[in-house]
Amino acid sequence: MSVEIRKLAPELVDDYVHFFDTTPHATHEDEHRCYCVWWCSEDYVGRDLTSSEKRRDYAIQCIKGDKLRGYLAYCDDKVVGWCNANTKVDCLKCYCWQRFMGDIPTEDPVSGVKVKSIFCFAIAPEMQRKGVAGRLVERVCLDAAEDGFDFVEAYPNKEFIDVAEDFMGPVKLYRRTGFAVCHETEKKFVMRKQLT
């Protein structure tokens, strides 16, 4: 099985939305299709994202405007996985950061420390447990190092809750790829991999 990882770009927008259109989410409910817009580098205040159609349209807009960043995994030219990876400081005003990540420390902007954050995974059911998420993490780290980032950071739950709640990936995925715990909250680990 050959898996190719491609960085999200405007020319891949149709592949991206098709993946979210056709890949079941953890709840298998159409209204829960997120199109991963909760983790884009834009202030969410005032946006109406109450339906999957509105989230889909907004995802297209964000991809074309370079506000939604990450990587697509392809197998036989079909998207089988997604990883949202963005500059941490750019996402501090996004919906999910504001709602769920208040206990996570942030760097002082004056320090100059650059952190790439891994926020979310979506892997097609038939491709789960086949190393796709690991390949995505490896590519995030490789590109982040080339782009001058100091760390890649991830926020897995300390304990498995359910598929819907564990979209940030499991602790063991990050341990396998060289991450270590640098901080913890009541429910989450902050795991980092040093790049420089």
mmCIF file of the C-alpha atoms, coordinates in Angstrom:
data_MODEL
# 
_entry.id   MODEL 
# 
loop_
_atom_site.group_PDB 
_atom_site.id 
_atom_site.type_symbol 
_atom_site.label_atom_id 
_atom_site.label_alt_id 
_atom_site.label_comp_id 
_atom_site.label_asym_id 
_atom_site.label_entity_id 
_atom_site.label_seq_id 
_atom_site.pdbx_PDB_ins_code 
_atom_site.Cartn_x 
_atom_site.Cartn_y 
_atom_site.Cartn_z 
_atom_site.occupancy 
_atom_site.B_iso_or_equiv 
_atom_site.pdbx_formal_charge 
_atom_site.auth_seq_id 
_atom_site.auth_comp_id 
_atom_site.auth_asym_id 
_atom_site.auth_atom_id 
_atom_site.pdbx_PDB_model_num 
ATOM 1   C CA . MET A 1 1   ? 0.000   0.000  0.000  1.00 0.00 ? 1   MET A CA 1 
ATOM 2   C CA . SER A 1 2   ? 1.473   3.323  -1.089 1.00 0.00 ? 2   SER A CA 1 
ATOM 3   C CA . VAL A 1 3   ? 0.402   6.468  0.779  1.00 0.00 ? 3   VAL A CA 1 
ATOM 4   C CA . GLU A 1 4   ? 1.356   9.891  -0.518 1.00 0.00 ? 4   GLU A CA 1 
ATOM 5   C CA . ILE A 1 5   ? 1.135   12.989 1.683  1.00 0.00 ? 5   ILE A CA 1 
ATOM 6   C CA . ARG A 1 6   ? 0.319   16.318 0.020  1.00 0.00 ? 6   ARG A CA 1 
ATOM 7   C CA . LYS A 1 7   ? 0.283   19.743 1.647  1.00 0.00 ? 7   LYS A CA 1 
ATOM 8   C CA . LEU A 1 8   ? -3.150  21.360 1.356  1.00 0.00 ? 8   LEU A CA 1 
ATOM 9   C CA . ALA A 1 9   ? -3.250  23.961 -1.414 1.00 0.00 ? 9   ALA A CA 1 
ATOM 10  C CA . PRO A 1 10  ? -6.055  25.727 -3.312 1.00 0.00 ? 10  PRO A CA 1 
ATOM 11  C CA . GLU A 1 11  ? -5.773  23.280 -6.218 1.00 0.00 ? 11  GLU A CA 1 
ATOM 12  C CA . LEU A 1 12  ? -6.655  20.429 -3.819 1.00 0.00 ? 12  LEU A CA 1 
ATOM 13  C CA . VAL A 1 13  ? -9.858  22.032 -2.526 1.00 0.00 ? 13  VAL A CA 1 
ATOM 14  C CA . ASP A 1 14  ? -12.130 19.657 -4.479 1.00 0.00 ? 14  ASP A CA 1 
ATOM 15  C CA . ASP A 1 15  ? -10.300 16.612 -3.096 1.00 0.00 ? 15  ASP A CA 1 
ATOM 16  C CA . TYR A 1 16  ? -10.564 18.050 0.417  1.00 0.00 ? 16  TYR A CA 1 
ATOM 17  C CA . VAL A 1 17  ? -14.300 18.731 0.378  1.00 0.00 ? 17  VAL A CA 1 
ATOM 18  C CA . HIS A 1 18  ? -15.003 15.409 -1.356 1.00 0.00 ? 18  HIS A CA 1 
ATOM 19  C CA . PHE A 1 19  ? -13.179 13.623 1.478  1.00 0.00 ? 19  PHE A CA 1 
ATOM 20  C CA . PHE A 1 20  ? -15.315 15.373 4.095  1.00 0.00 ? 20  PHE A CA 1 
ATOM 21  C CA . ASP A 1 21  ? -18.462 14.926 1.974  1.00 0.00 ? 21  ASP A CA 1 
ATOM 22  C CA . THR A 1 22  ? -17.993 11.155 1.751  1.00 0.00 ? 22  THR A CA 1 
ATOM 23  C CA . THR A 1 23  ? -16.059 10.105 4.859  1.00 0.00 ? 23  THR A CA 1 
ATOM 24  C CA . PRO A 1 24  ? -18.246 9.331  7.865  1.00 0.00 ? 24  PRO A CA 1 
ATOM 25  C CA . HIS A 1 25  ? -17.541 11.333 10.988 1.00 0.00 ? 25  HIS A CA 1 
ATOM 26  C CA . ALA A 1 26  ? -17.435 9.620  14.348 1.00 0.00 ? 26  ALA A CA 1 
ATOM 27  C CA . THR A 1 27  ? -21.142 10.211 14.967 1.00 0.00 ? 27  THR A CA 1 
ATOM 28  C CA . HIS A 1 28  ? -22.146 9.259  11.414 1.00 0.00 ? 28  HIS A CA 1 
ATOM 29  C CA . GLU A 1 29  ? -24.517 12.233 11.511 1.00 0.00 ? 29  GLU A CA 1 
ATOM 30  C CA . ASP A 1 30  ? -24.421 14.572 8.528  1.00 0.00 ? 30  ASP A CA 1 
ATOM 31  C CA . GLU A 1 31  ? -24.969 17.652 10.688 1.00 0.00 ? 31  GLU A CA 1 
ATOM 32  C CA . HIS A 1 32  ? -21.698 16.896 12.505 1.00 0.00 ? 32  HIS A CA 1 
ATOM 33  C CA . ARG A 1 33  ? -19.547 17.168 9.374  1.00 0.00 ? 33  ARG A CA 1 
ATOM 34  C CA . CYS A 1 34  ? -17.083 19.812 10.475 1.00 0.00 ? 34  CYS A CA 1 
ATOM 35  C CA . TYR A 1 35  ? -14.900 20.302 7.373  1.00 0.00 ? 35  TYR A CA 1 
ATOM 36  C CA . CYS A 1 36  ? -12.298 21.156 10.047 1.00 0.00 ? 36  CYS A CA 1 
ATOM 37  C CA . VAL A 1 37  ? -13.228 24.855 10.011 1.00 0.00 ? 37  VAL A CA 1 
ATOM 38  C CA . TRP A 1 38  ? -13.134 25.094 13.807 1.00 0.00 ? 38  TRP A CA 1 
ATOM 39  C CA . TRP A 1 39  ? -9.320  25.023 13.617 1.00 0.00 ? 39  TRP A CA 1 
ATOM 40  C CA . CYS A 1 40  ? -8.619  27.639 10.952 1.00 0.00 ? 40  CYS A CA 1 
ATOM 41  C CA . SER A 1 41  ? -6.424  30.685 11.505 1.00 0.00 ? 41  SER A CA 1 
ATOM 42  C CA . GLU A 1 42  ? -9.206  33.205 11.584 1.00 0.00 ? 42  GLU A CA 1 
ATOM 43  C CA . ASP A 1 43  ? -11.344 34.745 14.316 1.00 0.00 ? 43  ASP A CA 1 
ATOM 44  C CA . TYR A 1 44  ? -14.616 32.790 14.435 1.00 0.00 ? 44  TYR A CA 1 
ATOM 45  C CA . VAL A 1 45  ? -16.698 35.563 16.065 1.00 0.00 ? 45  VAL A CA 1 
ATOM 46  C CA . GLY A 1 46  ? -19.705 36.533 13.971 1.00 0.00 ? 46  GLY A CA 1 
ATOM 47  C CA . ARG A 1 47  ? -19.533 33.538 11.623 1.00 0.00 ? 47  ARG A CA 1 
ATOM 48  C CA . ASP A 1 48  ? -22.602 31.405 11.077 1.00 0.00 ? 48  ASP A CA 1 
ATOM 49  C CA . LEU A 1 49  ? -21.336 27.827 10.902 1.00 0.00 ? 49  LEU A CA 1 
ATOM 50  C CA . THR A 1 50  ? -24.531 26.174 12.106 1.00 0.00 ? 50  THR A CA 1 
ATOM 51  C CA . SER A 1 51  ? -24.964 23.787 9.155  1.00 0.00 ? 51  SER A CA 1 
ATOM 52  C CA . SER A 1 52  ? -22.650 21.412 7.334  1.00 0.00 ? 52  SER A CA 1 
ATOM 53  C CA . GLU A 1 53  ? -23.331 23.323 4.097  1.00 0.00 ? 53  GLU A CA 1 
ATOM 54  C CA . LYS A 1 54  ? -22.153 26.587 5.685  1.00 0.00 ? 54  LYS A CA 1 
ATOM 55  C CA . ARG A 1 55  ? -19.060 24.878 7.094  1.00 0.00 ? 55  ARG A CA 1 
ATOM 56  C CA . ARG A 1 56  ? -18.322 23.354 3.682  1.00 0.00 ? 56  ARG A CA 1 
ATOM 57  C CA . ASP A 1 57  ? -18.574 26.745 1.949  1.00 0.00 ? 57  ASP A CA 1 
ATOM 58  C CA . TYR A 1 58  ? -16.410 28.341 4.622  1.00 0.00 ? 58  TYR A CA 1 
ATOM 59  C CA . ALA A 1 59  ? -13.793 25.570 4.287  1.00 0.00 ? 59  ALA A CA 1 
ATOM 60  C CA . ILE A 1 60  ? -13.528 26.273 0.559  1.00 0.00 ? 60  ILE A CA 1 
ATOM 61  C CA . GLN A 1 61  ? -13.089 29.970 1.278  1.00 0.00 ? 61  GLN A CA 1 
ATOM 62  C CA . CYS A 1 62  ? -10.454 29.292 3.967  1.00 0.00 ? 62  CYS A CA 1 
ATOM 63  C CA . ILE A 1 63  ? -8.443  26.910 1.786  1.00 0.00 ? 63  ILE A CA 1 
ATOM 64  C CA . LYS A 1 64  ? -8.390  29.383 -1.070 1.00 0.00 ? 64  LYS A CA 1 
ATOM 65  C CA . GLY A 1 65  ? -7.361  32.137 1.372  1.00 0.00 ? 65  GLY A CA 1 
ATOM 66  C CA . ASP A 1 66  ? -4.643  30.029 3.080  1.00 0.00 ? 66  ASP A CA 1 
ATOM 67  C CA . LYS A 1 67  ? -6.466  30.160 6.426  1.00 0.00 ? 67  LYS A CA 1 
ATOM 68  C CA . LEU A 1 68  ? -7.002  26.391 6.720  1.00 0.00 ? 68  LEU A CA 1 
ATOM 69  C CA . ARG A 1 69  ? -3.734  24.484 6.642  1.00 0.00 ? 69  ARG A CA 1 
ATOM 70  C CA . GLY A 1 70  ? -2.720  20.894 6.837  1.00 0.00 ? 70  GLY A CA 1 
ATOM 71  C CA . TYR A 1 71  ? -2.033  17.741 4.869  1.00 0.00 ? 71  TYR A CA 1 
ATOM 72  C CA . LEU A 1 72  ? -4.017  15.224 2.857  1.00 0.00 ? 72  LEU A CA 1 
ATOM 73  C CA . ALA A 1 73  ? -3.060  11.553 2.651  1.00 0.00 ? 73  ALA A CA 1 
ATOM 74  C CA . TYR A 1 74  ? -3.728  9.841  -0.676 1.00 0.00 ? 74  TYR A CA 1 
ATOM 75  C CA . CYS A 1 75  ? -3.870  6.167  -1.571 1.00 0.00 ? 75  CYS A CA 1 
ATOM 76  C CA . ASP A 1 76  ? -4.386  5.331  -5.254 1.00 0.00 ? 76  ASP A CA 1 
ATOM 77  C CA . ASP A 1 77  ? -5.167  9.025  -5.926 1.00 0.00 ? 77  ASP A CA 1 
ATOM 78  C CA . LYS A 1 78  ? -8.002  9.005  -3.399 1.00 0.00 ? 78  LYS A CA 1 
ATOM 79  C CA . VAL A 1 79  ? -7.887  11.052 -0.183 1.00 0.00 ? 79  VAL A CA 1 
ATOM 80  C CA . VAL A 1 80  ? -7.854  8.707  2.806  1.00 0.00 ? 80  VAL A CA 1 
ATOM 81  C CA . GLY A 1 81  ? -6.734  11.047 5.575  1.00 0.00 ? 81  GLY A CA 1 
ATOM 82  C CA . TRP A 1 82  ? -6.423  14.615 6.796  1.00 0.00 ? 82  TRP A CA 1 
ATOM 83  C CA . CYS A 1 83  ? -4.276  16.326 9.416  1.00 0.00 ? 83  CYS A CA 1 
ATOM 84  C CA . ASN A 1 84  ? -4.870  19.945 10.424 1.00 0.00 ? 84  ASN A CA 1 
ATOM 85  C CA . ALA A 1 85  ? -1.487  21.519 11.204 1.00 0.00 ? 85  ALA A CA 1 
ATOM 86  C CA . ASN A 1 86  ? -1.108  25.255 11.568 1.00 0.00 ? 86  ASN A CA 1 
ATOM 87  C CA . THR A 1 87  ? 1.017   27.877 13.260 1.00 0.00 ? 87  THR A CA 1 
ATOM 88  C CA . LYS A 1 88  ? -0.059  27.862 16.903 1.00 0.00 ? 88  LYS A CA 1 
ATOM 89  C CA . VAL A 1 89  ? -0.129  31.629 17.330 1.00 0.00 ? 89  VAL A CA 1 
ATOM 90  C CA . ASP A 1 90  ? -2.330  32.003 14.226 1.00 0.00 ? 90  ASP A CA 1 
ATOM 91  C CA . CYS A 1 91  ? -5.053  29.810 15.723 1.00 0.00 ? 91  CYS A CA 1 
ATOM 92  C CA . LEU A 1 92  ? -5.481  31.336 19.172 1.00 0.00 ? 92  LEU A CA 1 
ATOM 93  C CA . LYS A 1 93  ? -8.702  33.088 18.086 1.00 0.00 ? 93  LYS A CA 1 
ATOM 94  C CA . CYS A 1 94  ? -10.241 30.096 16.333 1.00 0.00 ? 94  CYS A CA 1 
ATOM 95  C CA . TYR A 1 95  ? -13.418 28.561 17.750 1.00 0.00 ? 95  TYR A CA 1 
ATOM 96  C CA . CYS A 1 96  ? -11.954 25.371 19.179 1.00 0.00 ? 96  CYS A CA 1 
ATOM 97  C CA . TRP A 1 97  ? -8.947  27.068 20.768 1.00 0.00 ? 97  TRP A CA 1 
ATOM 98  C CA . GLN A 1 98  ? -11.252 29.559 22.492 1.00 0.00 ? 98  GLN A CA 1 
ATOM 99  C CA . ARG A 1 99  ? -13.651 26.840 23.602 1.00 0.00 ? 99  ARG A CA 1 
ATOM 100 C CA . PHE A 1 100 ? -11.370 23.950 24.600 1.00 0.00 ? 100 PHE A CA 1 
ATOM 101 C CA . MET A 1 101 ? -7.758  25.047 24.902 1.00 0.00 ? 101 MET A CA 1 
ATOM 102 C CA . GLY A 1 102 ? -7.768  27.787 27.537 1.00 0.00 ? 102 GLY A CA 1 
ATOM 103 C CA . ASP A 1 103 ? -5.487  25.750 29.834 1.00 0.00 ? 103 ASP A CA 1 
ATOM 104 C CA . ILE A 1 104 ? -2.804  25.297 27.189 1.00 0.00 ? 104 ILE A CA 1 
ATOM 105 C CA . PRO A 1 105 ? 0.159   27.648 27.622 1.00 0.00 ? 105 PRO A CA 1 
ATOM 106 C CA . THR A 1 106 ? 1.134   29.971 24.799 1.00 0.00 ? 106 THR A CA 1 
ATOM 107 C CA . GLU A 1 107 ? 4.520   31.453 24.061 1.00 0.00 ? 107 GLU A CA 1 
ATOM 108 C CA . ASP A 1 108 ? 5.331   35.085 24.591 1.00 0.00 ? 108 ASP A CA 1 
ATOM 109 C CA . PRO A 1 109 ? 5.367   36.517 21.039 1.00 0.00 ? 109 PRO A CA 1 
ATOM 110 C CA . VAL A 1 110 ? 8.535   38.450 21.879 1.00 0.00 ? 110 VAL A CA 1 
ATOM 111 C CA . SER A 1 111 ? 10.400  35.178 22.551 1.00 0.00 ? 111 SER A CA 1 
ATOM 112 C CA . GLY A 1 112 ? 10.486  34.348 18.849 1.00 0.00 ? 112 GLY A CA 1 
ATOM 113 C CA . VAL A 1 113 ? 9.687   30.666 19.515 1.00 0.00 ? 113 VAL A CA 1 
ATOM 114 C CA . LYS A 1 114 ? 7.807   29.249 16.536 1.00 0.00 ? 114 LYS A CA 1 
ATOM 115 C CA . VAL A 1 115 ? 5.385   26.379 17.186 1.00 0.00 ? 115 VAL A CA 1 
ATOM 116 C CA . LYS A 1 116 ? 3.488   24.344 14.607 1.00 0.00 ? 116 LYS A CA 1 
ATOM 117 C CA . SER A 1 117 ? 0.405   22.734 16.143 1.00 0.00 ? 117 SER A CA 1 
ATOM 118 C CA . ILE A 1 118 ? -1.345  19.534 15.148 1.00 0.00 ? 118 ILE A CA 1 
ATOM 119 C CA . PHE A 1 119 ? -5.021  20.061 15.883 1.00 0.00 ? 119 PHE A CA 1 
ATOM 120 C CA . CYS A 1 120 ? -7.033  17.331 14.213 1.00 0.00 ? 120 CYS A CA 1 
ATOM 121 C CA . PHE A 1 121 ? -7.030  14.057 12.275 1.00 0.00 ? 121 PHE A CA 1 
ATOM 122 C CA . ALA A 1 122 ? -9.654  12.448 10.095 1.00 0.00 ? 122 ALA A CA 1 
ATOM 123 C CA . ILE A 1 123 ? -8.773  9.050  8.658  1.00 0.00 ? 123 ILE A CA 1 
ATOM 124 C CA . ALA A 1 124 ? -11.081 7.043  6.389  1.00 0.00 ? 124 ALA A CA 1 
ATOM 125 C CA . PRO A 1 125 ? -12.439 4.040  8.338  1.00 0.00 ? 125 PRO A CA 1 
ATOM 126 C CA . GLU A 1 126 ? -10.885 1.494  5.972  1.00 0.00 ? 126 GLU A CA 1 
ATOM 127 C CA . MET A 1 127 ? -7.441  3.110  6.430  1.00 0.00 ? 127 MET A CA 1 
ATOM 128 C CA . GLN A 1 128 ? -7.387  3.391  10.214 1.00 0.00 ? 128 GLN A CA 1 
ATOM 129 C CA . ARG A 1 129 ? -4.580  1.561  12.024 1.00 0.00 ? 129 ARG A CA 1 
ATOM 130 C CA . LYS A 1 130 ? -2.514  1.350  8.850  1.00 0.00 ? 130 LYS A CA 1 
ATOM 131 C CA . GLY A 1 131 ? 0.056   4.031  9.669  1.00 0.00 ? 131 GLY A CA 1 
ATOM 132 C CA . VAL A 1 132 ? -1.605  6.928  7.841  1.00 0.00 ? 132 VAL A CA 1 
ATOM 133 C CA . ALA A 1 133 ? -1.669  9.242  10.876 1.00 0.00 ? 133 ALA A CA 1 
ATOM 134 C CA . GLY A 1 134 ? 1.994   8.489  11.568 1.00 0.00 ? 134 GLY A CA 1 
ATOM 135 C CA . ARG A 1 135 ? 2.923   9.390  7.998  1.00 0.00 ? 135 ARG A CA 1 
ATOM 136 C CA . LEU A 1 136 ? 0.986   12.647 8.329  1.00 0.00 ? 136 LEU A CA 1 
ATOM 137 C CA . VAL A 1 137 ? 2.791   13.538 11.584 1.00 0.00 ? 137 VAL A CA 1 
ATOM 138 C CA . GLU A 1 138 ? 6.169   12.780 10.011 1.00 0.00 ? 138 GLU A CA 1 
ATOM 139 C CA . ARG A 1 139 ? 5.415   15.126 7.105  1.00 0.00 ? 139 ARG A CA 1 
ATOM 140 C CA . VAL A 1 140 ? 4.213   17.899 9.426  1.00 0.00 ? 140 VAL A CA 1 
ATOM 141 C CA . CYS A 1 141 ? 7.506   17.664 11.355 1.00 0.00 ? 141 CYS A CA 1 
ATOM 142 C CA . LEU A 1 142 ? 9.651   17.554 8.227  1.00 0.00 ? 142 LEU A CA 1 
ATOM 143 C CA . ASP A 1 143 ? 8.018   20.624 6.698  1.00 0.00 ? 143 ASP A CA 1 
ATOM 144 C CA . ALA A 1 144 ? 7.969   22.499 10.026 1.00 0.00 ? 144 ALA A CA 1 
ATOM 145 C CA . ALA A 1 145 ? 11.718  21.977 10.399 1.00 0.00 ? 145 ALA A CA 1 
ATOM 146 C CA . GLU A 1 146 ? 12.313  23.224 6.841  1.00 0.00 ? 146 GLU A CA 1 
ATOM 147 C CA . ASP A 1 147 ? 10.113  26.267 7.561  1.00 0.00 ? 147 ASP A CA 1 
ATOM 148 C CA . GLY A 1 148 ? 12.135  27.251 10.636 1.00 0.00 ? 148 GLY A CA 1 
ATOM 149 C CA . PHE A 1 149 ? 9.800   26.132 13.408 1.00 0.00 ? 149 PHE A CA 1 
ATOM 150 C CA . ASP A 1 150 ? 11.328  25.292 16.786 1.00 0.00 ? 150 ASP A CA 1 
ATOM 151 C CA . PHE A 1 151 ? 8.711   22.744 17.859 1.00 0.00 ? 151 PHE A CA 1 
ATOM 152 C CA . VAL A 1 152 ? 5.722   20.751 16.672 1.00 0.00 ? 152 VAL A CA 1 
ATOM 153 C CA . GLU A 1 153 ? 3.075   20.501 19.377 1.00 0.00 ? 153 GLU A CA 1 
ATOM 154 C CA . ALA A 1 154 ? 0.054   18.217 19.833 1.00 0.00 ? 154 ALA A CA 1 
ATOM 155 C CA . TYR A 1 155 ? -2.754  17.997 22.399 1.00 0.00 ? 155 TYR A CA 1 
ATOM 156 C CA . PRO A 1 156 ? -3.970  14.417 22.877 1.00 0.00 ? 156 PRO A CA 1 
ATOM 157 C CA . ASN A 1 157 ? -6.405  13.412 25.589 1.00 0.00 ? 157 ASN A CA 1 
ATOM 158 C CA . LYS A 1 158 ? -4.740  11.685 28.537 1.00 0.00 ? 158 LYS A CA 1 
ATOM 159 C CA . GLU A 1 159 ? -7.199  8.813  28.283 1.00 0.00 ? 159 GLU A CA 1 
ATOM 160 C CA . PHE A 1 160 ? -9.267  7.562  25.369 1.00 0.00 ? 160 PHE A CA 1 
ATOM 161 C CA . ILE A 1 161 ? -12.836 8.883  25.588 1.00 0.00 ? 161 ILE A CA 1 
ATOM 162 C CA . ASP A 1 162 ? -14.390 7.963  22.247 1.00 0.00 ? 162 ASP A CA 1 
ATOM 163 C CA . VAL A 1 163 ? -13.679 8.473  18.559 1.00 0.00 ? 163 VAL A CA 1 
ATOM 164 C CA . ALA A 1 164 ? -15.559 11.774 18.459 1.00 0.00 ? 164 ALA A CA 1 
ATOM 165 C CA . GLU A 1 165 ? -13.529 13.224 21.356 1.00 0.00 ? 165 GLU A CA 1 
ATOM 166 C CA . ASP A 1 166 ? -10.112 11.836 20.396 1.00 0.00 ? 166 ASP A CA 1 
ATOM 167 C CA . PHE A 1 167 ? -9.733  13.593 17.045 1.00 0.00 ? 167 PHE A CA 1 
ATOM 168 C CA . MET A 1 168 ? -6.345  15.036 18.083 1.00 0.00 ? 168 MET A CA 1 
ATOM 169 C CA . GLY A 1 169 ? -4.713  11.616 17.938 1.00 0.00 ? 169 GLY A CA 1 
ATOM 170 C CA . PRO A 1 170 ? -3.572  9.210  20.664 1.00 0.00 ? 170 PRO A CA 1 
ATOM 171 C CA . VAL A 1 171 ? -0.611  9.705  22.992 1.00 0.00 ? 171 VAL A CA 1 
ATOM 172 C CA . LYS A 1 172 ? 1.129   6.604  21.589 1.00 0.00 ? 172 LYS A CA 1 
ATOM 173 C CA . LEU A 1 173 ? 1.141   8.103  18.072 1.00 0.00 ? 173 LEU A CA 1 
ATOM 174 C CA . TYR A 1 174 ? 3.142   11.065 19.295 1.00 0.00 ? 174 TYR A CA 1 
ATOM 175 C CA . ARG A 1 175 ? 5.471   9.030  21.500 1.00 0.00 ? 175 ARG A CA 1 
ATOM 176 C CA . ARG A 1 176 ? 6.298   6.822  18.489 1.00 0.00 ? 176 ARG A CA 1 
ATOM 177 C CA . THR A 1 177 ? 7.208   9.880  16.438 1.00 0.00 ? 177 THR A CA 1 
ATOM 178 C CA . GLY A 1 178 ? 9.510   11.498 19.013 1.00 0.00 ? 178 GLY A CA 1 
ATOM 179 C CA . PHE A 1 179 ? 7.180   13.750 21.024 1.00 0.00 ? 179 PHE A CA 1 
ATOM 180 C CA . ALA A 1 180 ? 7.429   14.139 24.801 1.00 0.00 ? 180 ALA A CA 1 
ATOM 181 C CA . VAL A 1 181 ? 5.003   15.580 27.355 1.00 0.00 ? 181 VAL A CA 1 
ATOM 182 C CA . CYS A 1 182 ? 5.932   19.168 28.236 1.00 0.00 ? 182 CYS A CA 1 
ATOM 183 C CA . HIS A 1 183 ? 2.754   20.253 30.050 1.00 0.00 ? 183 HIS A CA 1 
ATOM 184 C CA . GLU A 1 184 ? -0.523  18.756 31.140 1.00 0.00 ? 184 GLU A CA 1 
ATOM 185 C CA . THR A 1 185 ? -3.988  19.971 31.961 1.00 0.00 ? 185 THR A CA 1 
ATOM 186 C CA . GLU A 1 186 ? -6.735  18.096 33.737 1.00 0.00 ? 186 GLU A CA 1 
ATOM 187 C CA . LYS A 1 187 ? -7.668  16.143 30.601 1.00 0.00 ? 187 LYS A CA 1 
ATOM 188 C CA . LYS A 1 188 ? -4.906  16.705 28.036 1.00 0.00 ? 188 LYS A CA 1 
ATOM 189 C CA . PHE A 1 189 ? -1.187  16.339 27.526 1.00 0.00 ? 189 PHE A CA 1 
ATOM 190 C CA . VAL A 1 190 ? 0.727   18.979 25.645 1.00 0.00 ? 190 VAL A CA 1 
ATOM 191 C CA . MET A 1 191 ? 3.326   17.011 23.703 1.00 0.00 ? 191 MET A CA 1 
ATOM 192 C CA . ARG A 1 192 ? 6.225   18.581 21.824 1.00 0.00 ? 192 ARG A CA 1 
ATOM 193 C CA . LYS A 1 193 ? 8.864   17.486 19.410 1.00 0.00 ? 193 LYS A CA 1 
ATOM 194 C CA . GLN A 1 194 ? 11.908  19.733 19.269 1.00 0.00 ? 194 GLN A CA 1 
ATOM 195 C CA . LEU A 1 195 ? 13.049  20.457 15.731 1.00 0.00 ? 195 LEU A CA 1 
ATOM 196 C CA . THR A 1 196 ? 16.125  22.661 16.221 1.00 0.00 ? 196 THR A CA 1 
# 
